[in-house]
Coordinates of C-alpha atoms and ligand atoms in Angstrom, one line a residue:
M1 CA 30.7 -19.2 17.3
E2 CA 27.8 -17.0 18.4
E3 CA 24.8 -16.8 16.2
N4 CA 24.1 -13.3 14.8
N5 CA 20.5 -12.8 15.7
N6 CA 20.4 -9.4 14.1
Q7 CA 20.8 -10.8 10.7
S8 CA 17.2 -11.0 9.4
A9 CA 16.3 -13.6 6.8
P10 CA 16.0 -12.3 3.3
A11 CA 12.5 -11.1 2.5
R12 CA 10.4 -13.7 0.6
K13 CA 9.8 -12.6 -3.0
K14 CA 6.2 -12.1 -3.7
R15 CA 4.5 -15.1 -5.4
I16 CA 2.8 -14.9 -8.8
F17 CA 0.5 -17.5 -10.2
S18 CA -1.2 -17.6 -13.6
G19 CA -2.4 -20.2 -16.1
I20 CA -3.4 -20.6 -19.7
Q21 CA -5.7 -23.1 -21.4
P22 CA -4.3 -25.4 -24.1
T23 CA -7.4 -24.8 -26.3
G24 CA -5.4 -23.9 -29.4
T25 CA -2.5 -21.7 -30.4
F26 CA -2.3 -18.6 -28.2
T27 CA -3.7 -15.4 -29.7
L28 CA -2.2 -12.0 -29.7
G29 CA -4.8 -11.3 -26.9
N30 CA -3.3 -14.1 -24.7
Y31 CA 0.1 -12.8 -25.4
L32 CA -0.4 -9.1 -24.7
G33 CA -3.0 -9.6 -22.0
A34 CA -1.1 -12.2 -20.1
V35 CA 2.0 -14.1 -21.2
R36 CA 4.1 -11.1 -22.1
N37 CA 3.7 -9.8 -18.6
W38 CA 4.5 -13.2 -17.1
V39 CA 7.9 -13.1 -18.8
E40 CA 8.7 -9.6 -17.5
L41 CA 7.7 -10.6 -13.9
Q42 CA 10.0 -13.6 -13.7
D43 CA 13.1 -11.7 -12.3
E44 CA 11.3 -9.8 -9.6
Y45 CA 8.8 -12.4 -8.4
D46 CA 8.6 -16.0 -7.5
C47 CA 6.5 -17.2 -10.4
V48 CA 4.3 -20.3 -10.9
Y49 CA 2.8 -20.8 -14.4
S50 CA 0.5 -23.6 -15.5
I51 CA -1.0 -25.0 -18.6
V52 CA -4.5 -25.5 -17.3
N53 CA -5.7 -28.5 -19.3
M54 CA -8.3 -29.4 -16.6
H55 CA -10.0 -26.1 -17.3
A56 CA -9.9 -26.8 -21.1
M57 CA -12.1 -29.9 -20.5
T58 CA -15.1 -27.7 -19.7
I59 CA -15.6 -27.4 -23.5
R60 CA -15.5 -30.7 -25.3
Q61 CA -11.9 -31.4 -26.6
E62 CA -10.8 -34.0 -29.1
P63 CA -8.3 -36.1 -26.9
K64 CA -5.4 -36.1 -29.4
A65 CA -5.8 -32.4 -30.1
L66 CA -5.8 -31.7 -26.3
R67 CA -2.7 -33.8 -25.8
D68 CA -0.9 -32.1 -28.7
N69 CA -2.0 -28.6 -27.7
T70 CA -0.8 -29.1 -24.2
I71 CA 2.8 -29.9 -25.3
S72 CA 2.6 -27.1 -27.9
A73 CA 1.5 -24.7 -25.1
L74 CA 4.5 -25.6 -23.1
A75 CA 6.8 -24.9 -26.1
L76 CA 5.0 -21.7 -26.8
L77 CA 5.3 -20.4 -23.2
M78 CA 9.0 -21.2 -23.3
A79 CA 9.3 -19.6 -26.8
C80 CA 7.6 -16.4 -25.4
G81 CA 10.3 -16.3 -22.7
I82 CA 9.1 -18.3 -19.7
D83 CA 12.3 -19.9 -18.2
P84 CA 11.5 -23.3 -16.6
E85 CA 14.5 -22.9 -14.3
K86 CA 13.5 -19.5 -13.0
S87 CA 9.8 -20.2 -12.8
I88 CA 7.8 -23.2 -11.9
L89 CA 6.2 -24.3 -15.2
F90 CA 3.8 -27.3 -15.2
I91 CA 0.8 -29.0 -16.6
Q92 CA -2.2 -28.8 -14.3
S93 CA -3.4 -32.4 -14.6
H94 CA 0.1 -33.6 -13.4
V95 CA -0.5 -32.0 -10.0
R96 CA -3.2 -33.7 -8.0
T97 CA -3.6 -31.0 -5.4
H98 CA -5.5 -28.8 -7.8
A99 CA -8.5 -31.2 -8.1
E100 CA -8.4 -32.0 -4.4
L101 CA -8.4 -28.4 -3.2
S102 CA -11.0 -27.5 -5.8
W103 CA -13.4 -30.0 -4.2
V104 CA -12.9 -28.6 -0.8
L105 CA -13.4 -25.0 -2.0
S106 CA -16.5 -25.9 -3.9
C107 CA -18.1 -26.6 -0.5
Y108 CA -17.3 -23.0 0.5
T109 CA -18.7 -21.4 -2.6
Q110 CA -22.3 -20.5 -3.0
F111 CA -24.4 -21.5 -6.0
G112 CA -25.6 -17.9 -6.3
E113 CA -22.0 -16.6 -6.6
L114 CA -21.2 -19.0 -9.5
S115 CA -24.5 -18.1 -11.2
R116 CA -23.4 -14.5 -11.5
M117 CA -20.2 -15.3 -13.5
T118 CA -20.4 -13.7 -16.9
Q119 CA -17.9 -16.2 -18.5
F120 CA -20.3 -19.0 -17.5
K121 CA -23.2 -17.2 -19.2
D122 CA -21.1 -16.4 -22.3
K123 CA -19.6 -19.9 -22.7
S124 CA -22.9 -21.7 -22.0
A125 CA -24.6 -19.5 -24.6
K126 CA -21.8 -20.4 -27.1
H127 CA -22.1 -24.2 -26.3
P128 CA -25.8 -24.8 -25.5
E129 CA -25.3 -28.5 -26.2
N130 CA -22.8 -29.0 -23.4
I131 CA -23.6 -26.9 -20.3
N132 CA -21.8 -29.2 -17.9
A133 CA -21.2 -28.8 -14.1
G134 CA -17.4 -28.2 -14.7
L135 CA -18.2 -25.1 -16.8
F136 CA -20.2 -23.9 -13.9
T137 CA -17.6 -24.6 -11.2
Y138 CA -14.6 -23.5 -13.4
P139 CA -14.0 -20.5 -11.1
V140 CA -13.6 -22.7 -8.1
L141 CA -10.9 -24.7 -9.8
M142 CA -9.3 -21.4 -10.7
A143 CA -9.5 -20.3 -7.1
A144 CA -7.8 -23.6 -6.0
D145 CA -5.0 -23.0 -8.7
I146 CA -4.3 -19.6 -7.2
L147 CA -4.7 -20.3 -3.5
L148 CA -2.6 -23.4 -3.5
Y149 CA 0.6 -21.4 -4.0
Q150 CA -0.1 -18.7 -1.4
T151 CA -0.2 -16.3 -4.4
D152 CA 0.2 -12.5 -3.9
L153 CA -0.4 -11.4 -7.5
V154 CA -2.3 -12.9 -10.5
P155 CA -1.3 -11.4 -13.9
V156 CA -4.3 -11.9 -16.1
G157 CA -6.4 -10.1 -18.8
I158 CA -9.3 -8.0 -17.6
D159 CA -11.7 -10.7 -18.6
Q160 CA -10.6 -12.7 -15.6
K161 CA -11.3 -10.0 -13.1
Q162 CA -14.6 -11.4 -11.9
H163 CA -13.1 -14.8 -11.3
L164 CA -10.3 -13.3 -9.4
E165 CA -12.7 -11.4 -7.1
L166 CA -14.5 -14.7 -6.4
A167 CA -11.1 -16.4 -5.5
R168 CA -10.5 -13.6 -3.1
N169 CA -14.0 -14.0 -1.6
I170 CA -13.6 -17.7 -1.1
A171 CA -10.2 -17.3 0.5
Q172 CA -11.5 -14.6 2.9
R173 CA -14.5 -16.8 3.8
F174 CA -12.2 -19.8 4.5
N175 CA -9.7 -17.7 6.5
G176 CA -12.6 -16.2 8.4
I177 CA -13.6 -19.7 9.6
Y178 CA -10.2 -21.4 10.1
G179 CA -7.6 -18.6 10.5
N180 CA -5.0 -17.4 8.1
V181 CA -4.7 -20.4 5.7
F182 CA -4.6 -18.6 2.3
A183 CA -2.8 -15.5 1.1
I184 CA -5.3 -13.1 -0.4
P185 CA -4.3 -12.5 -4.1
D186 CA -4.5 -9.3 -6.0
G187 CA -5.1 -9.0 -9.7
Y188 CA -2.3 -7.6 -11.9
Y189 CA -3.7 -6.2 -15.2
P190 CA -1.7 -4.7 -18.0
K191 CA -2.1 -0.9 -18.5
L192 CA -2.5 -1.4 -22.2
A193 CA -4.1 -4.2 -24.2
A194 CA -5.7 -5.7 -21.0
K195 CA -8.5 -6.8 -23.4
V196 CA -7.5 -7.2 -27.0
M197 CA -10.6 -7.2 -29.2
S198 CA -11.6 -9.4 -32.1
L199 CA -10.4 -8.0 -35.5
S200 CA -13.8 -8.9 -37.1
D201 CA -16.0 -7.6 -34.3
P202 CA -14.2 -5.2 -32.1
T203 CA -16.9 -5.2 -29.4
K204 CA -16.0 -8.9 -28.7
K205 CA -12.9 -10.2 -27.0
M206 CA -10.2 -11.9 -29.2
S207 CA -10.4 -15.6 -28.5
K208 CA -8.4 -18.6 -29.7
S209 CA -11.5 -20.7 -30.1
D210 CA -13.3 -18.2 -32.3
D211 CA -14.9 -20.0 -35.3
N212 CA -13.7 -17.2 -37.6
P213 CA -9.8 -17.3 -38.0
K214 CA -9.8 -13.7 -39.3
A215 CA -11.0 -12.6 -35.9
Y216 CA -7.8 -13.4 -34.1
I217 CA -4.0 -13.3 -34.7
S218 CA -2.5 -16.6 -33.6
I219 CA 1.1 -16.0 -32.4
L220 CA 2.3 -18.6 -34.8
D221 CA 0.5 -17.2 -37.9
K222 CA 2.9 -16.6 -40.8
P223 CA 4.0 -13.0 -41.4
E224 CA 1.9 -12.7 -44.5
T225 CA -1.2 -14.0 -42.7
I226 CA -0.8 -11.5 -39.9
V227 CA -0.5 -8.6 -42.3
K228 CA -3.5 -9.9 -44.3
K229 CA -5.7 -10.2 -41.1
F230 CA -4.8 -6.7 -40.0
K231 CA -5.6 -5.4 -43.5
S232 CA -9.1 -6.8 -43.2
A233 CA -9.6 -5.7 -39.6
V234 CA -13.0 -3.9 -39.0
T235 CA -12.6 -0.2 -38.3
D236 CA -15.1 2.6 -39.1
S237 CA -15.9 5.2 -41.8
D238 CA -14.2 8.2 -40.1
A239 CA -10.8 7.5 -41.7
E240 CA -9.1 9.2 -38.7
V241 CA -6.5 7.4 -36.6
A242 CA -7.5 8.7 -33.2
Y243 CA -8.2 7.1 -29.8
R244 CA -11.8 8.0 -29.0
Q245 CA -14.9 6.5 -27.5
G246 CA -17.0 4.7 -30.1
K247 CA -14.0 3.9 -32.3
D248 CA -13.6 0.4 -31.0
G249 CA -11.8 -1.1 -34.0
V250 CA -9.3 1.8 -34.3
N251 CA -8.8 1.9 -30.5
N252 CA -8.0 -1.8 -30.5
L253 CA -5.4 -1.4 -33.3
M254 CA -3.9 1.6 -31.6
A255 CA -3.4 -0.3 -28.3
I256 CA -1.8 -3.2 -30.2
Y257 CA 0.5 -0.9 -32.1
S258 CA 1.4 1.0 -29.0
V259 CA 2.5 -2.1 -27.2
A260 CA 4.4 -3.4 -30.3
T261 CA 6.3 -0.2 -30.9
G262 CA 6.4 1.5 -27.5
R263 CA 4.8 4.7 -29.0
D264 CA 2.1 6.4 -27.0
F265 CA -1.3 7.3 -28.5
S266 CA -0.5 11.0 -29.3
A267 CA 2.6 9.9 -31.2
I268 CA 0.6 7.4 -33.1
E269 CA -2.1 10.0 -34.0
A270 CA 0.6 12.3 -35.2
E271 CA 2.3 9.6 -37.2
F272 CA -0.9 8.8 -39.1
A273 CA -2.5 12.3 -39.3
G274 CA -4.0 12.8 -42.8
R275 CA -3.2 9.2 -43.9
G276 CA -5.8 6.6 -44.5
Y277 CA -6.5 3.4 -42.5
G278 CA -4.7 1.4 -45.2
D279 CA -1.3 2.7 -44.1
F280 CA -2.1 2.4 -40.5
K281 CA -3.3 -1.2 -40.7
L282 CA -0.2 -2.2 -42.7
A283 CA 2.0 -0.6 -40.1
V284 CA 0.2 -2.4 -37.2
G285 CA 0.6 -5.8 -39.1
E286 CA 4.3 -5.2 -39.7
A287 CA 5.0 -4.2 -36.1
V288 CA 3.2 -7.3 -34.8
V289 CA 5.1 -9.5 -37.3
E290 CA 8.4 -8.2 -35.9
M291 CA 7.3 -8.5 -32.2
L292 CA 6.3 -12.2 -32.8
R293 CA 9.2 -13.2 -35.1
P294 CA 11.5 -14.5 -32.3
V295 CA 8.7 -16.4 -30.6
R296 CA 8.0 -18.3 -33.8
E297 CA 11.6 -19.1 -34.3
R298 CA 12.2 -20.4 -30.8
Y299 CA 8.9 -22.3 -30.8
D300 CA 10.2 -24.4 -33.8
Q301 CA 13.4 -25.2 -32.0
Y302 CA 11.6 -26.3 -28.8
M303 CA 9.2 -28.5 -30.6
Q304 CA 12.1 -30.4 -32.2
D305 CA 13.4 -31.4 -28.7
R306 CA 10.6 -33.5 -27.2
A307 CA 12.9 -35.0 -24.5
Y308 CA 13.8 -31.5 -23.2
L309 CA 10.1 -30.6 -23.0
E310 CA 9.3 -33.7 -21.1
A311 CA 12.2 -33.0 -18.6
C312 CA 10.9 -29.5 -18.1
Y313 CA 7.3 -30.5 -17.4
T314 CA 8.4 -33.4 -15.1
Q315 CA 10.6 -31.1 -13.0
G316 CA 7.8 -28.4 -13.1
A317 CA 5.2 -30.9 -11.8
Q318 CA 7.5 -32.1 -9.0
R319 CA 8.2 -28.5 -7.8
A320 CA 4.5 -27.5 -8.1
L321 CA 3.4 -30.6 -6.1
S322 CA 5.9 -29.9 -3.4
V323 CA 4.9 -26.2 -2.9
S324 CA 1.1 -26.8 -3.3
Y325 CA 1.0 -29.8 -1.0
R326 CA 2.0 -27.7 2.0
T327 CA -1.2 -25.7 1.5
L328 CA -3.4 -28.7 0.9
E329 CA -2.0 -30.4 4.0
K330 CA -2.9 -27.3 6.1
V331 CA -6.4 -27.2 4.7
Y332 CA -7.1 -30.9 5.4
K333 CA -5.9 -30.5 8.9
K334 CA -8.1 -27.4 9.5
I335 CA -11.3 -29.0 8.1
G336 CA -10.8 -32.2 10.1
F337 CA -9.6 -34.8 7.5
P338 CA -7.3 -37.5 8.9
A339 CA -3.6 -37.2 7.9
D340 CA -2.9 -38.1 4.3
L341 CA -1.8 -41.8 3.8
F342 CA -0.1 -41.1 0.5
A343 CA 1.7 -37.8 1.1
P344 CA 4.2 -37.1 -1.7
V345 CA 7.9 -37.2 -0.9
R346 CA 9.0 -33.6 -0.3
S347 CA 12.5 -33.6 -1.5
F348 CA 12.1 -31.7 -4.8
Ligands
AQP1 N1 -8.5 -11.0 -25.8 C1 -7.7 -11.0 -24.7 N2 -7.1 -9.8 -24.3 C2 -6.3 -9.8 -23.2 N3 -6.1 -10.9 -22.5 C3 -6.7 -12.1 -22.8 N4 -6.7 -13.3 -22.3 C4 -7.4 -14.1 -23.1 N5 -8.0 -13.4 -24.1 C5 -7.5 -12.1 -24.0 C6 -5.9 -13.7 -21.2 O1 -5.1 -14.8 -21.5 C7 -4.9 -15.6 -20.4 C8 -5.2 -17.0 -20.7 O2 -6.5 -17.2 -21.1 P1 -7.1 -18.7 -21.2 O3 -6.5 -19.4 -22.3 O4 -7.0 -19.3 -19.9 O5 -8.7 -18.5 -21.3 P2 -9.5 -17.4 -22.0 O6 -9.5 -16.1 -21.3 O7 -10.9 -18.1 -22.2 O8 -8.8 -17.2 -23.4 P3 -9.4 -17.4 -24.9 O9 -8.3 -17.1 -25.8 O10 -10.6 -16.7 -25.0 O11 -9.6 -19.0 -24.9 P4 -10.9 -19.8 -25.3 O12 -11.2 -19.3 -26.7 O13 -10.4 -21.2 -25.3 O14 -12.0 -19.5 -24.4 C9 -5.9 -15.1 -19.3 O15 -5.1 -14.3 -18.4 C10 -6.8 -14.2 -20.0 O16 -7.2 -13.1 -19.2

């Protein structure tokens, strides 16, 4: 039979990569800024998601807590809706290509570039007792994470924009020397809640490692805790629910409420016109409780099935290694390393 040469191969789906650190239970910021979008992108894109425990080491971690948080992060991602069959879902330290490419890329990254990273400045100010080299080179490892998968799009919160720009610069520099080795990734930022702010200081990002638990909503917080934290959220003395410059606390709550209910800002302003902040904060708390309820329930189910979680991360690591190794092999060849003596079997 004659081959039909007119039939073109199906277009490759665009590739997505993103990661999250297992430094504690995810916050509402992690959920709205990143994970919620990861879930939505799964049908349209070829997605790769990682629990980036190697990044977490840049801040001192208690080993048992890190191990437990890593498994818990896997269950949390699945509870949020990441499907380990549809997407490649893996634990970073299981896939050796990340550390290896990171070393190579660090030789193509300038000290001055890393010195300008604001997250390094923020985190080293927060942990003056442990300003380690890993904290400084964190963005290079992140560039390796992304570039290994020939990533087109990186869905992250806006706080990661500077790191993503650096990853693009490193890729362009490398491609400029060796030809087209890496795809150049674009950032994908949510329109709303790209930066969820702390409930106790709305000029600061909501973070899972904040010392003050009232500052963040953990996605596993009990319903009554969530409502209580929103009730004590810092706002202002205007007593007007309106989205305006200078109203950081209210703006933050409005963005959260808007995502949780699907209502736009003018509808929210109309809903709470003439009513005090008490009603508004309660409504935000209740909407968030409802949004997170299914996540909490599914999380408990996954955590009871350790064998299933292990099977998921094992399969995820095999698939991630298989895809990422192709890029690493190409890089090694380009830079002049001899062929790998211990290449992984590529049958996954
Ligand atoms: N407050 C936030 N608003 C929107 N997006 C956020 N992200 C984090 N905080 C917010 C996004 O979540 C993804 C995973 O983040 P990460 O765990 O890798 O690191 P992070 O940005 O340092 O998050 P945390 O919660 O602040 O962790 P700690 O306290 O350990 O440093 C990223 O896409 C990030 O943009």
